[in-house]
Amino acid sequence: MPQFDLPLEELERYRPALPEPDDLDAFWRRTLDAQQQHPVAPRFTPVHNGLATIDTFDVTFAGYGGHPVRGWLQLPVTRTGPLPVVVEYLGYGSGRGAPHEKHLWADAGYAHFVMDTRGQGAETPDPDPASGDIAAAGFLTRGVLDPERYFYRRLYTDAVRAVAAARAHPAVDPSRTVVTGTSQGGGIALATAGLVPDLVACLPDVPFLCHFPRATTITDAVPYVEVTKFVKLHREHAATVARTMSYFDAATLARRASAPTLFSVGLMDHICPPSTVYAAFNHYGALREVDPGDKEIRAYPFNDHEGGGPTHEAVKLEWLAGQLKFAP
C-alpha cells in the first residue's frame, strides 16, 4: 500500500492536542487501588517445552477483579543471578500461544514474561460486566458507553498486574523491568509505562490504541473501523464514545511515562496510521520531562503493519542491551 498519511517531516513535528478528561489520573488511581483487595499471587508451574536452552513456567496470576490471567515465563537455562525481565503484551485477537513460539528475549539472556490477553487468547476468559450492552463486533466497543465497564479498563489493569507477577519470580530482578509489544501489545505497553512509574524501558512496535480521534477518522481498517461502524449506527452516542475512549488512549497515558523508549512505525501502515504513532511518540513522557535523548523512533518507509520485522528485532536487542548495560 502507498504512504497515505502526513509526510515524514510533518510526522516528526506532529504533536496534536489529546483530549484528556479532568479525572483521568483519579480514575486510574481508583481503578488500580481497588484491585489491591485481590493479591496478584502468581503461580509458576514448570512445563516441558521441547527446548534445550530455555526453562518455561506456566503462570497464573490475579488480574482485574481477581480474574485468573495466564502467561508464560521463559528463562535461559544457564543463568546466574536475577535477570532483567521483558514483559510482553500481545496483538489484537491473539493469545500467548505455545512456549516455543516466543523465545527471542530468553535466547538473548533475559527473563521473558508473555501475558495472555483476556477474552482474546484461548486460555484467559473475560467475565464481561458489559456483555448485555450494545457493541460492534470485536473488542473496541465492548462497554464503550461507560469507562467503568470498558473492556480496556480490565485489560490495562491486567497489564499492570502482569508486571507485578513477573517481578515476583526469584530469577527476576524487579528493578530492571521492561515492557514491550506489537500493535495492540504496543499500545498496552505504552499505557503500562504511563501507569507503572519505575520501569527501565518501553519498546512499543507499531502501537495500536493511540490518538483515537484521528485513528477512527483516517482509516477504515480493522480494528479502528469497529468504532466507526458503532457510531455510524448509534449517532447519538458519538460524544459518549469519545469521552470513554479518552480514558484509555495510550498516547495520553504515555505522557505520564518516564522510562526510556524505542518506538517503531511503518509509514505505509493502514491499521495503525503513522500519525497516531507519532502522536504517542512526540507526547511520550511530556509530563515527566523525559530527556529527548531517551526517546527514539525507527521509521520503516516502505513497510505496513509488519513495521521493521526481524530487522527491528535486532535493533531492539542492541538498544536494550545498551540501555541496561546487559551482557548475558
XYZ file of C-alpha atoms in Angstrom:
328
model
C 0.000 0.000 0.000
C 1.249 3.548 -0.632
C 2.088 6.093 2.026
C -1.179 7.882 2.774
C -0.583 9.876 5.950
C 1.392 13.060 6.608
C 4.886 13.441 5.113
C 7.688 12.290 7.378
C 8.900 15.811 8.149
C 5.389 16.700 9.357
C 5.050 13.445 11.314
C 8.235 14.251 13.183
C 6.629 17.515 14.373
C 3.109 16.145 14.838
C 2.036 16.841 18.422
C -1.748 17.222 18.409
C -3.879 18.205 21.377
C -5.016 14.999 23.072
C -8.468 15.133 24.693
C -7.916 14.297 28.352
C -10.670 14.000 30.977
C -10.115 16.070 34.114
C -10.318 12.993 36.312
C -8.027 10.749 34.242
C -5.400 10.278 36.955
C -8.033 9.854 39.663
C -9.832 7.270 37.515
C -6.724 5.148 37.176
C -5.679 5.540 40.808
C -9.117 4.390 41.871
C -9.107 1.526 39.363
C -5.726 0.186 40.415
C -6.204 0.814 44.134
C -9.457 -1.153 44.073
C -7.563 -4.198 42.838
C -5.410 -4.344 45.949
C -8.100 -6.472 47.568
C -7.038 -9.195 45.127
C -3.414 -10.282 45.732
C -1.569 -10.819 42.442
C -0.386 -14.176 43.859
C 1.335 -15.575 40.748
C 1.740 -19.338 40.464
C 4.687 -20.615 38.409
C 4.446 -24.232 37.228
C 7.346 -25.737 35.239
C 6.294 -27.203 31.880
C 8.126 -29.231 29.244
C 8.763 -27.091 26.166
C 10.984 -29.280 23.984
C 13.717 -26.617 24.064
C 17.229 -27.314 25.311
C 18.169 -23.750 26.259
C 15.018 -22.332 27.879
C 13.023 -23.173 31.005
C 9.311 -22.416 30.749
C 6.827 -21.797 33.548
C 3.065 -21.765 33.096
C 1.889 -18.704 35.037
C -1.480 -17.808 36.504
C -1.989 -14.523 38.360
C -4.922 -12.425 39.537
C -5.777 -9.663 37.095
C -8.648 -7.191 37.146
C -11.342 -8.248 39.604
C -9.181 -11.133 40.774
C -9.877 -12.890 37.450
C -7.211 -15.510 36.617
C -4.890 -14.416 33.806
C -2.464 -16.818 32.136
C 1.065 -16.255 30.911
C 4.425 -17.824 30.173
C 7.672 -17.066 31.965
C 10.678 -18.058 29.869
C 14.146 -18.211 31.431
C 17.520 -19.145 29.953
C 18.657 -22.499 31.333
C 22.132 -21.162 32.016
C 21.526 -18.166 34.234
C 23.346 -16.633 37.161
C 21.754 -14.086 39.420
C 18.462 -12.259 38.927
C 17.791 -11.248 35.317
C 16.203 -8.197 33.698
C 12.664 -9.108 32.641
C 10.868 -8.202 29.425
C 7.086 -8.229 29.870
C 5.364 -8.669 26.509
C 1.757 -7.854 25.577
C 0.099 -9.313 22.506
C -1.597 -8.159 19.328
C -5.329 -7.835 18.773
C -7.146 -11.156 18.893
C -4.123 -13.262 19.857
C -3.191 -15.278 22.926
C 0.030 -16.495 24.475
C 0.298 -19.488 22.118
C 2.795 -22.288 22.759
C 6.043 -21.773 24.711
C 8.291 -22.400 21.691
C 6.642 -19.600 19.673
C 8.200 -16.715 21.611
C 11.749 -17.208 22.830
C 13.813 -14.323 21.407
C 14.268 -12.470 24.692
C 15.114 -15.600 26.670
C 17.582 -16.600 23.929
C 19.195 -13.185 24.462
C 19.599 -13.883 28.182
C 16.590 -12.036 29.608
C 13.660 -13.314 31.598
C 10.633 -13.077 29.319
C 7.047 -12.860 30.577
C 4.282 -13.212 27.959
C 0.808 -12.158 29.144
C -2.240 -13.867 27.657
C -4.970 -11.409 26.606
C -8.320 -11.808 28.352
C -11.139 -12.714 26.030
C -8.816 -12.804 23.005
C -6.467 -15.683 23.735
C -7.575 -19.257 24.143
C -6.933 -19.548 27.861
C -7.955 -16.367 29.703
C -11.703 -15.675 29.700
C -13.148 -12.213 30.225
C -16.020 -12.078 32.719
C -17.534 -9.097 30.931
C -19.814 -6.838 33.018
C -20.958 -5.134 29.821
C -21.895 -8.330 27.970
C -25.507 -7.152 27.587
C -24.569 -3.711 26.225
C -24.793 -2.720 22.577
C -21.478 -3.092 20.758
C -19.972 -3.664 17.349
C -18.129 -6.899 16.568
C -14.712 -7.118 18.197
C -13.384 -5.581 21.423
C -13.038 -1.844 20.818
C -16.682 -1.060 21.617
C -17.305 -3.534 24.441
C -18.656 -1.406 27.273
C -17.722 1.761 25.388
C -20.646 3.768 26.787
C -19.157 3.718 30.292
C -15.445 3.936 31.252
C -16.133 1.751 34.286
C -17.335 -1.085 32.042
C -14.988 -0.668 29.081
C -13.003 -3.726 28.005
C -9.642 -1.937 28.088
C -10.095 -0.951 31.722
C -9.819 -4.624 32.564
C -7.041 -5.329 30.059
C -4.823 -2.400 31.103
C -5.252 -3.426 34.731
C -4.180 -6.967 33.841
C -1.104 -5.491 32.161
C -0.082 -3.522 35.252
C -0.543 -6.591 37.433
C 1.454 -8.704 34.964
C 4.444 -6.516 35.811
C 3.971 -7.335 39.494
C 3.575 -11.032 38.660
C 6.784 -11.113 36.606
C 8.700 -9.309 39.329
C 7.651 -11.896 41.905
C 9.764 -14.733 40.474
C 13.125 -15.186 42.259
C 15.020 -15.360 38.956
C 13.871 -11.813 38.080
C 15.492 -8.527 39.046
C 12.404 -6.352 39.679
C 14.435 -3.154 39.358
C 15.109 -3.938 35.668
C 11.634 -4.374 34.176
C 10.905 -3.643 30.524
C 7.550 -3.619 28.703
C 7.075 -4.334 25.019
C 4.505 -5.405 22.449
C 3.408 -5.039 18.858
C 0.203 -3.359 17.633
C -2.328 -3.813 20.477
C 0.584 -5.043 22.587
C 2.495 -1.861 21.813
C -0.444 0.278 22.908
C -0.770 -1.741 26.109
C 2.966 -1.318 26.740
C 2.602 2.466 26.393
C -0.379 2.544 28.751
C 1.523 0.419 31.263
C 4.546 2.708 31.032
C 2.245 5.566 32.000
C 0.715 3.649 34.903
C 3.818 1.947 36.351
C 6.354 4.585 37.382
C 9.550 2.532 37.794
C 10.079 0.707 34.504
C 13.517 0.907 32.903
C 12.412 0.775 29.241
C 9.388 0.682 26.965
C 9.581 -0.862 23.481
C 6.313 -0.322 21.552
C 6.170 -1.521 17.956
C 3.597 -0.054 15.505
C 1.360 0.682 18.512
C -2.421 0.466 18.347
C -4.788 2.288 20.766
C -3.175 5.688 20.157
C -4.775 9.056 19.312
C -8.288 7.656 18.919
C -9.860 10.837 17.464
C -7.559 10.718 14.441
C -7.298 6.938 14.132
C -11.050 6.458 13.914
C -11.406 9.041 11.142
C -8.336 8.409 8.991
C -8.509 4.634 8.452
C -11.250 2.166 7.627
C -9.114 -0.842 8.524
C -9.924 -3.274 11.320
C -9.883 -2.766 14.291
C -10.444 1.023 14.352
C -13.353 0.640 11.935
C -15.270 -1.112 14.733
C -15.684 2.277 16.391
C -16.669 3.920 13.112
C -19.352 1.296 12.474
C -20.707 1.625 16.004
C -21.011 5.417 15.865
C -22.361 5.289 12.322
C -25.252 3.217 13.635
C -25.573 4.888 17.065
C -25.058 8.529 16.124
C -26.486 9.732 19.423
C -23.597 8.091 21.308
C -20.697 9.718 19.452
C -19.756 12.103 22.280
C -20.100 9.377 24.916
C -17.858 7.017 22.945
C -15.209 9.718 22.530
C -15.284 10.509 26.236
C -14.923 6.854 27.273
C -12.035 6.247 24.903
C -10.203 9.331 26.178
C -9.550 7.446 29.436
C -7.755 4.679 27.528
C -5.839 6.496 24.807
C -2.320 5.078 25.038
C -0.872 8.308 23.644
C -2.393 10.221 26.558
C -1.305 7.720 29.182
C 2.187 7.656 27.655
C 2.546 11.350 28.535
C 2.944 10.077 32.120
C 5.748 7.628 31.284
C 9.299 8.128 32.476
C 11.200 5.116 31.085
C 13.481 5.448 28.054
C 11.687 4.288 24.917
C 12.276 2.937 21.424
C 9.292 3.016 19.019
C 8.851 1.571 15.561
C 6.453 2.714 12.843
C 5.630 1.613 9.305
C 4.918 4.588 7.067
C 2.556 2.512 4.896
C 0.617 1.178 7.902
C -3.135 1.484 7.335
C -4.001 -0.421 10.549
C -2.149 1.902 12.922
C -1.648 5.079 10.873
C 1.785 6.688 11.260
C 0.376 9.976 12.587
C -1.205 8.129 15.526
C 2.127 6.508 16.352
C 3.981 9.816 16.099
C 1.352 11.476 18.291
C 2.202 8.947 21.003
C 5.940 9.268 20.442
C 6.009 13.061 20.417
C 3.882 13.237 23.575
C 5.727 10.401 25.329
C 6.990 11.435 28.753
C 5.760 15.035 28.372
C 4.503 15.192 31.948
C 7.710 13.636 33.303
C 10.138 15.726 31.241
C 11.780 12.687 29.672
C 15.120 13.635 28.136
C 14.868 13.751 24.311
C 17.947 11.550 24.251
C 15.933 8.814 25.971
C 13.358 8.706 23.146
C 13.956 7.134 19.759
C 11.695 6.074 16.885
C 12.663 3.982 13.877
C 10.557 4.606 10.786
C 10.297 1.999 8.011
C 9.137 3.952 4.930
C 8.076 1.014 2.756
C 6.545 -1.179 5.433
C 2.960 -1.635 6.528
C 1.804 -3.084 9.855
C 4.725 -5.511 9.983
C 6.900 -2.480 10.741
C 10.573 -3.353 10.879
C 10.016 -7.075 11.487
C 13.222 -9.037 12.201
C 15.349 -6.033 11.248
C 13.806 -4.080 14.097
C 14.118 -7.039 16.482
C 17.882 -6.777 16.031
C 17.660 -3.018 16.678
C 15.720 -3.634 19.894
C 18.201 -6.222 21.148
C 21.116 -3.832 20.631
C 19.252 -0.813 22.036
C 18.078 -2.560 25.197
C 21.447 -4.159 25.915
C 22.932 -0.681 25.693
C 20.301 0.829 27.960
C 20.754 -1.839 30.634
C 24.453 -2.420 30.005
C 23.427 -6.054 29.907
C 25.575 -8.887 28.584
C 24.348 -12.375 29.468
